[in-house]
Amino acid sequence: MNIKGIKLPLYVIATLIFGIKTYIVYRFLFSLELENTVQEFILFINPFVSAFLIFALSVWIKKPERQMKYLRYMALFGTLVIFANLVFYRSFSDFITIPQLMQGGNAGDLGSSILSLIKFYDILLFADVIAIWYLSKKQQENSVTSYPRSGKVFALALSLALMVGNFFLAEMERPQLFTRAFDREYLVKYIGLFNYHVYDAVLHSKVKTQHVFADGSELPGIKEYVDTVIELDGKSDLFGVAEGKNVIFISAESIQSFVINNTVNGQEITPFLNSLVEDEDTYYFENFYHQTEQGKTSDSEFLTENSLYPLPRGAVFYTHAQNDYHALPEMLGEKGYYTTVFHANNDSFYNRDQMYPNLGFDYFYDVEAYEVNENNSIGWGLKDKPFFEQSMKYLQTLEEPFYAKFITLTNHFPFELDEQDKSIDRYDSNSNTLNNFFPTVRYMDESIEEFFTLLKNSGMYEDSIIIIMGDHYGISSNHNKAMSQYLEKEEITPYDHVQLQRVPLFIHIPGHGKGEVKSTISGQIDMKPTILNLLGIEYDNDIYFGNDIFNSNRKDYIALRNGDYITEDYIYTNDSCYDFSSGELLEEVDAEACMSLNETVKEELTHSDDIIYGDLFRFVNFKDEE
Ligand code: GP9
Ligand code: MN
């Protein structure tokens, strides 16, 4: 084709028209949220980058007619991929994954309504295919030139350079985009639909290979470990104390224990949670650690529901959502519990729409269940107060007993809050993150207090136990300078850093009367056995790595996901041991007892990883064994 005398090869023209089409689909047919101009820019360039990558390959094909055929069929194939995703998206607000394609379940649901999901104007999606088809036929007739070697190499080099540039920009805008395996919407937004599918395929084949080579031969070793190191003889006094009661579990976003019973600018940060610390119906755990990694909230959910460790890379909710699990919701379901999650975010975020049913949850009240508007939302979405308020109408209709998990959202980085919602002032330091953290923590504290009142007014309070757990840290070590200023410490040592990984845990049992502050070294890995114990449910043949938090015989360490660990006497981090109470660095001779746990912790983490990588629970029949 000649444009003002410049002869553009067909693969470039195809790139341009296919790229424009793809951009229009991204922008107007998928609802991808764009938060700033960098994101708009990335979304604009990625369709062209992907199209060029595909079409420029044609220069390597020798025969001109084959070259043209390649362009035609690639345009058609690419359009079919877009079209299939679009139809899928209209039903599930999500993009197709390989496991989904193979699983067939979702696609089956789609089957009946597929016609209603296709719009008449979808035909326009194929306009560029027709144009490319026509031009390629025309060129073929005129016989196409073959490209010189330098031209071929240039086209390939350019397409790769463009892709690297695109990935680089994406990684800058969303650090750890690939390793955190965030959300499909993010991936499509930043690297485009086609590269997303390639990424999904790579991830899938990796998971599949590990899956294929596992044969369950590791299981006896794992079982022996669980039997000797983890499993406890006898039960705690609280076994069955909440038998038959509803479990209301609040996953409190980004709260760390250092805010409890603390002040900022002379003002109390969490008055309601502080009142619970004193409350006679509440146990407060002051040495409770989060054990999450890159999957953050989803990792904390994974730990809680399975008593398995999350993975060292990526979010296990995303990478191993198809595995067999033997999770708390499933076990509670078998005992007659209705199990559900309330969280005002997209259901595809962290792949929850796939993972929750697999863990045995009966229902997920996601953002669609809520009325979200400009006035009642900030930052990540619906504010916590309207979130709890609006959840009540659903909660009241649930069949009892139920296990209901509520995941809050307002106290999320970057900790934005409307002026009218601020009850305390910001802190003053060089870190806006830390400064803003305090008012949003207070807002969450107030929202939980309001939720307690709503529960009391509804009459559900007496029949329930309420657990409040911090999901992970909110203030990363990037803010250590400001943190040391706030904590009035000279510096944040590796010991302090580990201690800052403590998140609050409250177990509130209405009418119990024996609540106290507990110093037990404990972590999220302990939640599943603890909840089962409180409800009086036996789980002798389960495989898990935590202990009932109320049992005094429990194993005496808590492993963090990076291999650090904490005992009553020591903290191991950075290849060194610190005295638990004083924070003093121990000399090698004094550290022997502490160091001796090193191998056990590694072994424990490896066993847990092996279960996930090899999907080993598919070889265990938990039901027969019970
Ligand atoms: C998203 C919410 C926050 O739905 O759970 O996730 P996080 O960024 O904290 O992992
Ligand atoms: Mn979180």
XYZ file of C-alpha atoms and ligand atoms in Angstrom:
637
model
C 0.000 0.000 0.000
C 1.243 3.472 -0.856
C 0.708 6.251 1.636
C 2.058 9.513 0.216
C 4.665 7.594 -1.685
C 5.794 5.446 1.276
C 5.180 1.788 0.642
C 4.023 0.179 3.883
C 4.354 -3.593 4.078
C 1.097 -5.381 4.815
C 2.253 -6.629 8.197
C 2.639 -3.018 9.336
C -0.797 -2.097 8.015
C -2.242 -5.177 9.696
C -0.565 -4.132 12.943
C -2.115 -0.686 12.739
C -5.675 -1.695 11.994
C -5.697 -4.739 14.244
C -4.072 -2.626 16.994
C -6.707 0.117 16.700
C -9.480 -2.463 16.828
C -7.984 -4.133 19.901
C -7.558 -0.777 21.624
C -11.209 0.104 20.987
C -12.279 -3.241 22.468
C -10.083 -2.732 25.580
C -11.269 0.804 26.049
C -14.971 0.474 25.404
C -16.052 -3.151 25.606
C -14.079 -4.398 28.607
C -14.412 -2.249 31.689
C -10.753 -1.928 32.586
C -10.244 0.696 35.222
C -7.656 3.327 34.335
C -6.308 5.225 37.291
C -3.803 7.564 35.663
C -2.307 8.684 32.370
C 0.567 6.178 32.566
C -1.976 3.384 32.647
C -3.868 4.978 29.746
C -0.634 5.145 27.813
C 0.253 1.501 28.511
C -3.216 0.429 27.483
C -2.878 2.423 24.284
C 0.473 0.990 23.231
C 0.079 -2.648 24.208
C -2.409 -3.581 21.443
C 0.086 -2.374 18.829
C 3.023 -4.052 20.534
C 1.243 -7.427 20.591
C -0.083 -7.059 17.034
C 3.356 -6.176 15.724
C 4.878 -9.134 17.537
C 2.463 -11.482 15.791
C 2.319 -9.948 12.314
C 6.013 -9.060 11.963
C 6.845 -12.751 12.223
C 5.400 -13.121 8.708
C 8.579 -11.678 7.190
C 10.374 -14.930 7.965
C 8.021 -16.934 5.793
C 9.616 -17.518 2.403
C 6.735 -18.049 0.000
C 4.779 -14.834 -0.605
C 1.400 -16.578 -0.732
C 2.156 -18.335 2.569
C 3.169 -15.004 4.066
C -0.203 -13.552 3.116
C -2.017 -16.617 4.346
C -0.276 -16.280 7.727
C -1.426 -12.657 8.051
C -5.002 -13.557 7.132
C -5.272 -16.442 9.539
C -3.499 -14.655 12.371
C -5.904 -11.734 12.056
C -8.809 -14.155 12.144
C -7.405 -16.197 15.023
C -6.556 -13.075 17.045
C -10.051 -11.731 16.503
C -11.609 -15.004 17.589
C -9.525 -14.863 20.789
C -10.771 -11.330 21.459
C -14.321 -12.299 20.625
C -14.295 -15.377 22.893
C -12.914 -13.325 25.771
C -15.476 -10.626 25.167
C -18.388 -13.041 25.324
C -16.901 -14.657 28.433
C -16.313 -11.243 29.972
C -19.930 -10.216 29.468
C -20.954 -13.078 31.670
C -18.165 -13.358 34.230
C -16.379 -9.956 34.164
C -13.220 -11.971 33.787
C -10.831 -13.296 31.168
C -10.551 -16.899 30.069
C -7.877 -19.032 31.716
C -6.633 -22.378 30.486
C -7.844 -24.298 33.547
C -11.257 -22.754 32.978
C -11.297 -23.848 29.365
C -10.425 -27.381 30.386
C -12.596 -27.444 33.454
C -15.563 -26.632 31.306
C -17.703 -25.767 34.310
C -17.970 -22.074 33.709
C -18.136 -22.519 29.965
C -21.000 -24.934 30.551
C -22.886 -22.291 32.487
C -22.214 -20.011 29.606
C -23.558 -22.464 27.027
C -27.226 -21.760 27.520
C -26.898 -18.011 27.586
C -24.199 -17.672 24.989
C -26.521 -16.276 22.331
C -27.770 -13.578 24.631
C -24.176 -12.515 25.224
C -23.438 -11.897 21.585
C -24.340 -8.434 20.354
C -25.163 -7.568 16.761
C -22.369 -5.011 16.566
C -19.804 -7.706 17.407
C -19.706 -8.333 13.696
C -17.696 -5.100 13.441
C -14.899 -6.882 15.297
C -14.223 -8.734 12.091
C -14.032 -5.621 9.882
C -10.245 -5.491 10.031
C -10.014 -9.213 9.309
C -11.978 -8.626 6.122
C -9.754 -5.671 5.221
C -6.573 -7.679 5.869
C -8.028 -10.588 3.945
C -8.809 -8.370 0.964
C -5.424 -6.602 0.980
C -3.508 -9.844 1.365
C -5.311 -11.418 -1.577
C -4.626 -8.318 -3.646
C -0.936 -8.292 -2.740
C -0.717 -11.979 -3.450
C -1.993 -11.397 -6.943
C 0.550 -8.641 -7.458
C 3.128 -11.018 -6.038
C 4.786 -9.804 -2.884
C 8.413 -9.002 -2.447
C 10.388 -11.103 -0.050
C 12.278 -9.176 2.603
C 16.065 -8.844 2.784
C 17.680 -10.532 5.781
C 18.456 -7.207 7.447
C 14.787 -6.230 7.164
C 13.723 -9.479 8.783
C 16.149 -9.129 11.662
C 15.127 -5.511 12.127
C 11.428 -6.437 12.302
C 12.114 -9.147 14.851
C 14.428 -6.969 16.934
C 11.934 -4.120 16.893
C 9.036 -6.309 17.934
C 11.030 -7.767 20.828
C 12.276 -4.334 21.875
C 8.724 -3.008 21.876
C 7.579 -5.926 24.000
C 10.398 -5.467 26.512
C 9.586 -1.739 26.644
C 5.932 -2.500 27.289
C 6.778 -5.012 30.056
C 9.243 -2.588 31.576
C 6.637 0.196 31.740
C 4.099 -2.243 33.159
C 6.483 -3.437 35.859
C 7.312 0.186 36.745
C 3.659 1.103 37.098
C 2.777 -2.119 38.935
C 5.858 -3.568 40.638
C 5.972 -7.361 40.768
C 3.137 -7.579 38.254
C 4.299 -10.981 37.094
C 5.500 -12.514 40.328
C 2.571 -11.384 42.407
C 0.273 -12.897 39.785
C -2.231 -10.285 40.802
C -5.382 -10.214 38.859
C -6.181 -11.023 35.285
C -7.631 -7.576 34.763
C -4.276 -6.053 35.678
C -2.398 -8.362 33.369
C -4.655 -7.619 30.408
C -4.519 -3.921 31.141
C -0.739 -3.831 31.284
C 0.505 -6.425 28.817
C -2.549 -7.028 26.653
C -4.828 -9.958 26.081
C -2.434 -11.993 23.929
C 0.572 -11.725 26.195
C -1.743 -12.462 29.102
C -2.730 -15.726 27.408
C 0.934 -16.595 26.873
C 1.645 -15.842 30.545
C -1.334 -17.937 31.579
C -0.120 -20.810 29.397
C 3.401 -20.705 30.862
C 2.033 -20.624 34.392
C -0.287 -23.443 33.572
C 2.347 -25.695 32.034
C 4.625 -25.142 35.013
C 1.872 -26.112 37.406
C 0.953 -29.072 35.211
C 4.497 -30.454 35.055
C 4.876 -30.417 38.819
C 1.455 -31.881 39.076
C 2.217 -34.654 36.588
C 5.463 -35.719 38.212
C 4.003 -35.929 41.696
C 2.764 -39.387 42.594
C 1.996 -39.016 46.266
C 5.226 -40.686 47.351
C 6.052 -37.664 49.524
C 2.874 -38.113 51.549
C 4.019 -40.684 54.116
C 6.960 -38.430 55.089
C 4.649 -35.441 55.382
C 2.136 -37.382 57.450
C 4.844 -38.570 59.768
C 6.037 -35.008 60.229
C 2.518 -33.818 61.019
C 1.988 -36.736 63.427
C 5.199 -36.174 65.342
C 5.728 -32.417 65.240
C 2.299 -30.872 64.805
C -0.485 -33.078 66.033
C -1.386 -32.617 69.689
C -2.543 -35.067 72.281
C -5.554 -33.923 74.204
C -7.782 -30.938 73.744
C -7.816 -27.460 75.181
C -10.414 -26.400 77.755
C -12.151 -24.399 75.091
C -12.925 -27.411 72.918
C -16.569 -27.101 71.868
C -17.154 -23.823 73.715
C -18.804 -22.409 70.581
C -20.440 -25.591 69.358
C -23.199 -24.897 66.847
C -22.579 -21.140 66.907
C -22.149 -18.905 63.886
C -18.596 -17.843 63.155
C -18.182 -14.242 62.031
C -14.638 -13.738 60.870
C -13.397 -10.209 60.149
C -10.244 -10.005 58.073
C -9.037 -6.539 59.046
C -7.044 -4.948 56.248
C -3.410 -3.972 56.912
C -3.693 -3.496 60.673
C -0.609 -4.208 62.761
C -0.465 -4.853 66.491
C 1.591 -1.749 67.219
C -1.528 0.430 66.940
C -3.361 -1.469 69.693
C -3.386 0.430 72.993
C -1.305 3.112 71.368
C -1.811 6.788 70.577
C -0.961 9.242 67.834
C -0.737 12.970 68.576
C -2.024 12.049 72.045
C -5.184 10.477 70.625
C -6.189 6.830 71.009
C -5.950 5.047 67.633
C -8.283 2.083 68.154
C -10.626 2.809 71.066
C -13.036 0.015 70.207
C -10.427 -2.700 69.717
C -8.724 -1.497 72.893
C -11.994 -1.950 74.762
C -12.081 -5.527 73.447
C -8.603 -6.177 74.859
C -10.115 -5.503 78.306
C -13.405 -7.218 77.556
C -14.211 -10.346 79.590
C -15.665 -12.145 76.586
C -12.591 -11.568 74.430
C -9.225 -13.220 74.107
C -6.626 -10.903 72.663
C -3.405 -12.423 71.287
C -0.540 -9.977 71.496
C 2.100 -12.242 69.899
C 0.191 -13.296 66.809
C 2.107 -13.083 63.512
C 0.954 -12.793 59.924
C 2.730 -15.327 57.709
C 1.868 -13.946 54.291
C 4.048 -13.363 51.243
C 3.304 -11.838 47.862
C -0.330 -12.896 47.854
C -1.032 -10.577 50.829
C -4.760 -10.732 51.724
C -5.263 -13.904 49.707
C -2.285 -15.526 51.434
C -3.773 -14.713 54.808
C -7.040 -16.252 53.667
C -5.172 -19.314 52.420
C -3.383 -19.743 55.748
C -6.606 -19.302 57.697
C -8.704 -21.706 55.675
C -6.100 -24.456 55.136
C -3.448 -24.235 57.842
C -0.956 -24.575 54.982
C 1.689 -21.984 54.121
C 1.248 -19.738 51.098
C 3.940 -19.991 48.401
C 7.236 -18.094 48.365
C 6.330 -16.515 44.978
C 3.003 -15.421 43.612
C -0.429 -15.829 45.089
C -1.376 -19.459 45.600
C -4.988 -18.350 45.051
C -3.923 -17.679 41.503
C -1.245 -20.274 40.813
C -2.854 -23.330 42.416
C -6.546 -22.633 42.448
C -7.391 -25.979 40.845
C -5.715 -28.105 43.516
C -7.542 -30.378 45.897
C -7.762 -28.816 49.349
C -9.289 -29.877 52.598
C -10.247 -26.445 53.787
C -12.178 -25.107 56.738
C -15.277 -24.044 54.728
C -15.543 -27.518 53.217
C -15.167 -29.183 56.623
C -17.687 -26.835 58.211
C -20.049 -27.418 55.296
C -19.960 -31.132 56.072
C -21.062 -30.298 59.611
C -24.083 -28.369 58.385
C -22.606 -24.889 58.225
C -23.471 -22.416 55.481
C -20.212 -20.753 54.426
C -19.822 -17.398 52.772
C -17.548 -14.417 52.138
C -18.445 -10.723 52.092
C -16.013 -8.464 50.264
C -16.854 -5.427 48.130
C -14.321 -6.038 45.369
C -14.482 -7.740 41.960
C -14.896 -11.457 42.349
C -11.975 -12.125 40.000
C -9.511 -10.216 42.157
C -7.027 -12.764 43.504
C -8.952 -15.334 41.494
C -11.406 -15.573 44.354
C -14.218 -16.558 42.000
C -12.277 -19.755 41.284
C -10.685 -20.386 44.645
C -13.643 -19.860 46.956
C -15.835 -22.630 45.513
C -12.795 -24.899 45.545
C -12.241 -24.191 49.252
C -15.859 -25.085 49.842
C -17.451 -21.666 50.233
C -21.121 -21.737 49.344
C -21.425 -18.106 48.279
C -19.392 -14.935 47.722
C -21.072 -11.545 48.160
C -18.724 -9.532 45.934
C -18.938 -5.912 44.760
C -22.059 -6.719 42.715
C -23.993 -7.313 45.928
C -23.354 -3.765 47.135
C -24.527 -0.346 46.191
C -21.347 1.551 45.547
C -21.352 5.210 44.556
C -19.098 8.241 44.717
C -20.272 9.195 48.188
C -19.811 5.856 49.886
C -16.519 4.820 48.357
C -12.867 5.818 48.550
C -9.563 4.324 47.426
C -10.208 0.666 46.711
C -13.971 0.948 46.786
C -16.857 0.783 49.223
C -15.994 2.212 52.632
C -16.029 -0.193 55.569
C -18.985 1.409 57.380
C -21.463 1.115 54.479
C -19.886 -2.269 53.713
C -20.941 -3.678 57.092
C -24.283 -1.861 56.980
C -25.170 -3.183 53.552
C -23.978 -6.696 54.429
C -26.521 -6.998 57.238
C -29.497 -7.587 54.976
C -27.742 -10.605 53.473
C -26.362 -11.881 56.763
C -29.838 -11.892 58.266
C -31.136 -14.200 55.572
C -28.388 -16.811 55.978
C -29.269 -20.230 57.207
C -27.741 -20.852 60.654
C -25.211 -21.903 61.705
C -23.008 -20.026 59.269
C -19.340 -19.223 58.790
C -19.168 -15.726 57.321
C -15.921 -13.997 56.468
C -15.872 -10.207 56.068
C -12.879 -8.634 54.340
C -12.506 -4.913 54.969
C -10.987 -2.540 52.415
C -10.703 1.068 53.573
C -7.489 0.635 55.547
C -5.558 -0.242 52.416
C -2.515 1.469 51.005
C -2.414 4.432 50.177
C -4.781 4.902 53.141
C -7.070 7.519 51.644
C -9.960 8.872 53.673
C -12.500 11.659 53.201
C -12.198 14.550 55.651
C -15.618 13.840 57.171
C -14.516 10.277 58.019
C -11.384 11.353 59.885
C -11.778 11.160 63.646
C -8.083 11.574 64.440
C -5.321 13.631 62.870
C -2.628 12.384 60.584
C 0.812 11.727 61.957
C 3.642 14.038 60.962
C 6.717 12.350 59.477
C 8.497 11.999 56.149
C 6.193 9.104 55.213
C 2.743 10.014 53.972
C 1.892 6.339 54.065
C 2.481 6.097 57.798
C 0.927 9.524 58.386
C -2.309 8.549 56.649
C -2.393 5.072 58.163
C -3.623 6.175 61.593
C -6.882 7.901 60.555
C -7.869 4.963 58.320
C -7.088 2.457 61.085
C -9.377 4.493 63.337
C -12.063 4.479 60.650
C -11.857 0.680 60.459
C -11.988 0.464 64.261
C -15.200 2.532 64.230
C -16.675 0.426 61.440
C -16.080 -2.762 63.450
C -17.689 -1.155 66.496
C -20.717 -0.267 64.372
C -20.824 -3.817 63.065
C -20.950 -5.156 66.641
C -23.900 -2.845 67.318
C -25.666 -4.005 64.154
C -25.139 -7.617 65.159
C -26.509 -6.952 68.644
C -29.564 -5.147 67.250
C -30.263 -7.959 64.833
C -30.262 -10.569 67.593
C -27.510 -12.575 65.876
C -24.808 -11.534 68.313
C -25.550 -14.061 71.075
C -25.543 -16.977 68.652
C -22.177 -16.101 67.169
C -18.507 -15.886 67.929
C -16.621 -13.019 66.337
C -13.004 -13.314 65.285
C -11.043 -10.251 64.184
C -7.670 -10.867 62.572
C -5.195 -8.520 60.863
C -4.387 -9.837 57.384
C -0.779 -8.589 56.956
C 1.426 -5.571 57.568
C 0.274 -2.180 56.304
C 3.528 -0.281 56.676
C 6.429 -1.848 54.814
C 10.085 -1.520 55.761
C 10.371 1.307 53.183
C 8.944 3.484 55.925
C 11.337 2.412 58.661
C 12.628 5.904 59.231
C 9.172 7.288 59.941
C 8.321 4.165 61.918
C 11.354 4.556 64.158
C 10.333 8.170 64.749
C 6.820 7.065 65.689
C 7.983 4.221 67.928
C 10.651 6.497 69.417
C 13.439 4.093 68.551
C 16.836 4.950 67.164
C 16.375 2.494 64.331
C 14.234 -0.443 63.260
C 16.458 -3.469 63.796
C 15.849 -6.839 62.104
C 14.360 -7.909 65.449
C 11.970 -4.931 65.436
C 11.052 -5.720 61.860
C 9.936 -9.220 62.836
C 8.020 -7.863 65.817
C 6.257 -5.451 63.490
C 4.849 -8.473 61.652
C 2.507 -9.018 64.581
C -1.118 -8.433 63.669
C -3.991 -8.322 66.148
C -6.133 -11.364 66.810
C -9.324 -11.113 68.844
C -11.551 -14.068 69.626
C -14.819 -12.788 71.039
C -17.231 -15.280 72.574
C -20.392 -13.532 73.829
C -21.238 -14.552 77.399
C -17.978 -16.457 77.895
C -16.614 -14.288 80.717
C -13.095 -15.743 80.792
C -11.381 -13.624 78.166
C -7.829 -12.422 78.760
C -4.734 -11.157 77.027
C -2.648 -14.081 75.769
C 1.066 -13.953 74.987
C 1.114 -17.290 73.148
C 3.477 -17.231 70.154
C 0.979 -17.880 67.395
C 0.138 -17.136 63.786
C -2.371 -17.360 60.978
C -1.432 -21.007 60.417
C -3.221 -21.712 63.732
C -6.625 -20.356 62.750
C -8.131 -23.462 61.172
C -7.375 -25.863 64.054
C -8.399 -23.159 66.539
C -11.789 -22.574 64.936
C -12.426 -26.323 64.617
C -11.605 -26.731 68.323
C -13.864 -23.902 69.411
C -16.707 -25.459 67.435
C -15.979 -28.891 68.913
C -15.137 -30.504 65.565
C -12.653 -33.404 65.484
C -10.059 -33.407 62.708
C -7.736 -36.291 63.543
C -6.792 -37.282 60.029
C -6.336 -33.842 58.587
C -2.968 -32.605 57.308
C -2.096 -29.138 58.575
C 0.765 -27.173 60.094
C -0.815 -25.100 62.865
C -2.173 -25.801 66.310
C -5.164 -24.903 68.413
C -4.088 -21.580 69.876
C -5.604 -22.441 73.282
C -3.758 -25.726 73.666
C -0.788 -25.418 75.988
C 1.074 -28.339 74.349
C 1.317 -26.593 70.998
C 4.546 -26.611 69.007
C 6.714 -23.841 70.298
C 7.600 -21.834 67.190
C 5.933 -19.815 64.477
C 7.554 -19.833 61.045
C 7.309 -16.833 58.800
C 7.121 -17.508 55.099
C 10.700 -16.342 54.507
C 12.110 -18.911 56.951
C 12.370 -16.553 59.942
C 10.860 -17.914 63.125
C 9.788 -16.902 66.567
C 9.733 -18.833 69.840
C 9.023 -17.740 73.400
C 12.751 -17.194 73.864
C 14.168 -16.260 70.477
C 13.606 -14.567 67.191
C 15.567 -15.923 64.248
C 15.995 -13.530 61.337
C 18.803 -12.473 58.967
C 20.770 -15.623 59.901
C 20.986 -14.365 63.478
C 19.203 -14.982 66.724
C 17.783 -12.315 69.004
C 16.506 -12.577 72.525
C 12.706 -12.498 72.310
C 12.142 -10.170 75.258
C 15.082 -7.804 75.064
C 15.731 -7.818 71.311
C 19.440 -8.304 71.998
C 21.525 -9.985 69.320
C 22.802 -13.297 70.696
C 26.400 -14.490 70.475
C 26.862 -17.685 68.537
C 27.300 -19.843 71.664
C 24.044 -18.613 73.158
C 22.223 -19.035 69.882
C 22.652 -22.786 69.560
C 19.219 -23.728 70.862
C 17.636 -21.121 68.634
C 19.606 -22.167 65.552
C 18.685 -25.813 66.055
C 15.122 -25.043 64.910
C 16.383 -23.858 61.554
C 16.108 -27.238 59.856
C 12.696 -28.050 61.333
C 11.253 -24.798 60.029
C 12.732 -25.379 56.581
C 11.371 -28.911 56.561
C 7.932 -27.701 57.563
C 7.792 -25.059 54.843
C 9.028 -27.572 52.263
C 6.381 -30.122 53.233
C 3.693 -27.494 52.836
C 5.105 -26.375 49.456
C 5.300 -29.981 48.259
C 1.624 -30.453 49.045
C 0.737 -27.466 46.904
C 3.189 -27.964 44.038
C 2.346 -31.638 43.715
C -1.342 -31.175 44.504
C -0.826 -34.030 46.930
C -4.236 -33.885 48.598
C -5.674 -35.475 45.479
C -4.018 -38.678 46.722
C -5.617 -38.459 50.169
C -9.136 -39.499 50.909
C -9.886 -37.450 53.998
C -13.467 -38.660 54.147
C -12.674 -42.378 54.330
C -10.101 -41.790 56.965
C -12.409 -39.844 59.252
C -8.418 -6.977 47.475
C -8.083 -6.814 48.900
C -6.719 -6.200 49.099
O -9.620 -7.613 47.226
O -8.238 -8.020 49.559
O -5.679 -7.044 48.790
P -4.176 -6.767 49.265
O -3.600 -5.738 48.349
O -4.229 -6.289 50.673
O -3.499 -8.076 49.166
Mn -4.895 -6.952 52.534
